[in-house]
């Protein structure tokens, strides 16, 4: 089985969020199952600057689409002034170039696995412009939606940049309230659709989470699957992580403390092993619940707690967090940047990891935190609902602290339950050990994807042959 995995970002070449982690680890897990996988992504400026690496793992080949005009820029999708205005043109070019490239090198995959709006035009092109091209006969497409709130919406006047005929600018095509919606094209035209957790696959078919596409998704519900993301257990491994002060595993979790001390030291926090240290690593976006954090942060920092935040994003949160940093220099460490090494130190050195998301397709932060024995405090939505359970002191089951209603008082109460248990050192130790025992590696999820591919290739998809 040959798979072409198309992604606009891939670890270690370029990353803005979870998609890059998935694109840099799921293909390797599929390869382990015996599938032949190649990845294709744009050759951004940062990729060029990083040198000539063209593989991930030992030998999984990454193909790059090079175009100075479109990808020779500092960022992937936009700068501080907003999205690049020519994004539709850029990713139309990318999608077409992927198809032309595999034709040129004569690599005919069984499956083209597209991800998010940036590669959503591929299924559209295959069923229209390329439909009579014998090279693409029997090539099937899977589209994974990593976050439905990014749909690739553009003004109608830009539609010709896709190279598609106006007949496709219709309700059954890419038209969406008189705009171009690229993700919608992918949903309509791909053979199968998946999203990154079972809970999110249900949520996106509702008005609350569907961002206007709930009807289109309901229309394809029989082709829509929810497969939980995994994380790469070789990369995220406190036992071997070279960037942390002291390595540890579930049986030596007390060595986590050395990482806390190191983190307090390098981030200017007061050296105090008994203060509960909360870590947050996140895009600073409304989705991630920063308005709730903003509402309680003063109260929190007036208690014994310390907090370390790493993230970039919306200006309003930068302003707010800079203010907090000034008010509480010894209790709050605010790092407004993207820093993969500091991220690893935070996962290892914090006691708790906060994700009060408004919605969360899967979330990787909580999975990485569990791996490092850092206890997630999360709102039960999407993938957070599928992965985190409130710790029950009686049965000693569970791996974190949770709340349901999107309110600052509920969040505050969940954090306080965590603080309460934190004081009980033997029980906390047990919780850390239990959390580290969960397995969210790719193994089982990669098998689910392989199963989907097989279904498609043997034309036994649930909804019949398309
Ligand atoms: P999303 O994809 O919505 O941003 P996820 O939780 O799925 O959220 O994935 C986020 C990934 O990006 C995690 O690996 C997290 O550690 C990483 N990350 C987010 N912000 C930063 C940052 N400022 N510096 C380093 N890593 C970050």
mmCIF file of N, CA and C in Angstrom, residues 261-310:
data_model
loop_
_atom_site.group_PDB
_atom_site.id
_atom_site.type_symbol
_atom_site.label_atom_id
_atom_site.label_comp_id
_atom_site.label_asym_id
_atom_site.label_seq_id
_atom_site.Cartn_x
_atom_site.Cartn_y
_atom_site.Cartn_z
ATOM 1 N N UNK A 261 13.135 22.186 39.767
ATOM 2 C CA UNK A 261 14.112 23.136 40.317
ATOM 3 C C UNK A 261 14.848 23.867 39.196
ATOM 4 N N UNK A 262 15.209 23.102 38.166
ATOM 5 C CA UNK A 262 15.906 23.700 37.020
ATOM 6 C C UNK A 262 15.015 24.726 36.322
ATOM 7 N N UNK A 263 13.745 24.353 36.149
ATOM 8 C CA UNK A 263 12.812 25.249 35.455
ATOM 9 C C UNK A 263 12.618 26.547 36.248
ATOM 10 N N UNK A 264 12.480 26.410 37.577
ATOM 11 C CA UNK A 264 12.320 27.604 38.406
ATOM 12 C C UNK A 264 13.554 28.498 38.265
ATOM 13 N N UNK A 265 14.700 27.860 38.216
ATOM 14 C CA UNK A 265 15.951 28.623 38.142
ATOM 15 C C UNK A 265 16.060 29.355 36.796
ATOM 16 N N UNK A 266 15.892 28.637 35.701
ATOM 17 C CA UNK A 266 16.106 29.284 34.394
ATOM 18 C C UNK A 266 15.014 30.295 34.050
ATOM 19 N N UNK A 267 13.859 30.177 34.712
ATOM 20 C CA UNK A 267 12.789 31.106 34.341
ATOM 21 C C UNK A 267 12.589 32.201 35.383
ATOM 22 N N UNK A 268 13.478 32.264 36.357
ATOM 23 C CA UNK A 268 13.420 33.359 37.326
ATOM 24 C C UNK A 268 12.306 33.222 38.354
ATOM 25 N N UNK A 269 11.739 32.025 38.473
ATOM 26 C CA UNK A 269 10.708 31.823 39.498
ATOM 27 C C UNK A 269 11.390 31.533 40.824
ATOM 28 N N UNK A 270 10.653 31.785 41.911
ATOM 29 C CA UNK A 270 11.221 31.536 43.231
ATOM 30 C C UNK A 270 11.496 30.027 43.395
ATOM 31 N N UNK A 271 12.690 29.701 43.891
ATOM 32 C CA UNK A 271 13.004 28.293 44.120
ATOM 33 C C UNK A 271 12.165 27.804 45.295
ATOM 34 N N UNK A 272 11.183 26.984 45.008
ATOM 35 C CA UNK A 272 10.304 26.504 46.070
ATOM 36 C C UNK A 272 9.672 25.198 45.599
ATOM 37 N N UNK A 273 10.125 24.106 46.199
ATOM 38 C CA UNK A 273 9.633 22.834 45.664
ATOM 39 C C UNK A 273 8.199 22.529 46.083
ATOM 40 N N UNK A 274 7.682 23.276 47.058
ATOM 41 C CA UNK A 274 6.312 22.994 47.500
ATOM 42 C C UNK A 274 5.230 23.837 46.822
ATOM 43 N N UNK A 275 5.641 24.852 46.053
ATOM 44 C CA UNK A 275 4.624 25.621 45.322
ATOM 45 C C UNK A 275 4.189 24.813 44.116
ATOM 46 N N UNK A 276 2.891 24.596 43.947
ATOM 47 C CA UNK A 276 2.456 23.902 42.729
ATOM 48 C C UNK A 276 2.780 24.757 41.499
ATOM 49 N N UNK A 277 3.479 24.170 40.543
ATOM 50 C CA UNK A 277 3.894 24.911 39.348
ATOM 51 C C UNK A 277 3.034 24.476 38.159
ATOM 52 N N UNK A 278 2.292 25.458 37.616
ATOM 53 C CA UNK A 278 1.381 25.178 36.495
ATOM 54 C C UNK A 278 2.046 25.570 35.189
ATOM 55 N N UNK A 279 2.069 24.680 34.217
ATOM 56 C CA UNK A 279 2.622 24.990 32.900
ATOM 57 C C UNK A 279 1.518 25.164 31.866
ATOM 58 N N UNK A 280 1.747 26.079 30.928
ATOM 59 C CA UNK A 280 0.839 26.249 29.773
ATOM 60 C C UNK A 280 1.716 26.423 28.540
ATOM 61 N N UNK A 281 1.487 25.597 27.525
ATOM 62 C CA UNK A 281 2.199 25.756 26.249
ATOM 63 C C UNK A 281 1.130 25.753 25.185
ATOM 64 N N UNK A 282 0.981 26.874 24.491
ATOM 65 C CA UNK A 282 -0.217 26.964 23.670
ATOM 66 C C UNK A 282 -0.161 28.133 22.701
ATOM 67 N N UNK A 283 -0.869 28.002 21.606
ATOM 68 C CA UNK A 283 -1.164 29.193 20.823
ATOM 69 C C UNK A 283 -2.022 30.094 21.706
ATOM 70 N N UNK A 284 -1.758 31.414 21.657
ATOM 71 C CA UNK A 284 -2.553 32.320 22.477
ATOM 72 C C UNK A 284 -3.776 32.740 21.661
ATOM 73 N N UNK A 285 -4.776 31.884 21.688
ATOM 74 C CA UNK A 285 -5.981 32.111 20.885
ATOM 75 C C UNK A 285 -7.212 31.883 21.754
ATOM 76 N N UNK A 286 -8.330 32.501 21.353
ATOM 77 C CA UNK A 286 -9.585 32.349 22.109
ATOM 78 C C UNK A 286 -9.930 30.874 22.303
ATOM 79 N N UNK A 287 -9.631 30.069 21.271
ATOM 80 C CA UNK A 287 -9.947 28.630 21.334
ATOM 81 C C UNK A 287 -9.394 27.975 22.591
ATOM 82 N N UNK A 288 -8.252 28.457 23.055
ATOM 83 C CA UNK A 288 -7.529 27.774 24.122
ATOM 84 C C UNK A 288 -7.966 28.187 25.519
ATOM 85 N N UNK A 289 -8.985 29.045 25.613
ATOM 86 C CA UNK A 289 -9.544 29.386 26.923
ATOM 87 C C UNK A 289 -8.772 30.445 27.690
ATOM 88 N N UNK A 290 -8.053 31.298 26.962
ATOM 89 C CA UNK A 290 -7.265 32.305 27.681
ATOM 90 C C UNK A 290 -8.112 33.366 28.368
ATOM 91 N N UNK A 291 -9.353 33.520 27.921
ATOM 92 C CA UNK A 291 -10.202 34.486 28.645
ATOM 93 C C UNK A 291 -10.517 33.952 30.048
ATOM 94 N N UNK A 292 -10.651 32.628 30.180
ATOM 95 C CA UNK A 292 -10.874 32.045 31.520
ATOM 96 C C UNK A 292 -9.621 32.211 32.380
ATOM 97 N N UNK A 293 -8.470 31.954 31.752
ATOM 98 C CA UNK A 293 -7.212 32.085 32.502
ATOM 99 C C UNK A 293 -7.050 33.534 32.952
ATOM 100 N N UNK A 294 -7.341 34.466 32.036
ATOM 101 C CA UNK A 294 -7.220 35.892 32.369
ATOM 102 C C UNK A 294 -8.086 36.237 33.578
ATOM 103 N N UNK A 295 -9.266 35.610 33.658
ATOM 104 C CA UNK A 295 -10.203 35.941 34.738
ATOM 105 C C UNK A 295 -9.726 35.447 36.106
ATOM 106 N N UNK A 296 -8.881 34.439 36.144
ATOM 107 C CA UNK A 296 -8.504 33.890 37.460
ATOM 108 C C UNK A 296 -7.020 34.055 37.803
ATOM 109 N N UNK A 297 -6.245 34.585 36.856
ATOM 110 C CA UNK A 297 -4.794 34.525 37.052
ATOM 111 C C UNK A 297 -4.329 35.319 38.282
ATOM 112 N N UNK A 298 -4.988 36.460 38.524
ATOM 113 C CA UNK A 298 -4.622 37.257 39.710
ATOM 114 C C UNK A 298 -4.861 36.470 40.987
ATOM 115 N N UNK A 299 -6.057 35.886 41.043
ATOM 116 C CA UNK A 299 -6.445 35.102 42.221
ATOM 117 C C UNK A 299 -5.462 33.943 42.435
ATOM 118 N N UNK A 300 -5.109 33.340 41.333
ATOM 119 C CA UNK A 300 -4.223 32.182 41.373
ATOM 120 C C UNK A 300 -2.843 32.562 41.897
ATOM 121 N N UNK A 301 -2.348 33.674 41.390
ATOM 122 C CA UNK A 301 -0.983 34.059 41.744
ATOM 123 C C UNK A 301 -0.904 34.691 43.140
ATOM 124 N N UNK A 302 -2.047 34.996 43.708
ATOM 125 C CA UNK A 302 -2.042 35.474 45.096
ATOM 126 C C UNK A 302 -1.961 34.282 46.039
ATOM 127 N N UNK A 303 -2.212 33.078 45.525
ATOM 128 C CA UNK A 303 -2.047 31.878 46.356
ATOM 129 C C UNK A 303 -0.589 31.431 46.250
ATOM 130 N N UNK A 304 -0.341 30.196 46.617
ATOM 131 C CA UNK A 304 1.040 29.708 46.620
ATOM 132 C C UNK A 304 1.550 29.325 45.219
ATOM 133 N N UNK A 305 0.619 29.309 44.259
ATOM 134 C CA UNK A 305 0.950 28.752 42.946
ATOM 135 C C UNK A 305 1.951 29.581 42.151
ATOM 136 N N UNK A 306 2.662 28.883 41.268
ATOM 137 C CA UNK A 306 3.493 29.552 40.273
ATOM 138 C C UNK A 306 2.973 29.135 38.901
ATOM 139 N N UNK A 307 3.241 29.990 37.899
ATOM 140 C CA UNK A 307 2.757 29.653 36.567
ATOM 141 C C UNK A 307 3.823 29.975 35.528
ATOM 142 N N UNK A 308 3.972 29.093 34.555
ATOM 143 C CA UNK A 308 4.890 29.383 33.447
ATOM 144 C C UNK A 308 4.134 29.197 32.139
ATOM 145 N N UNK A 309 4.154 30.238 31.312
ATOM 146 C CA UNK A 309 3.394 30.212 30.058
ATOM 147 C C UNK A 309 4.352 30.381 28.887
ATOM 148 N N UNK A 310 4.196 29.521 27.882
ATOM 149 C CA UNK A 310 4.966 29.633 26.639
ATOM 150 C C UNK A 310 3.970 29.673 25.494
#
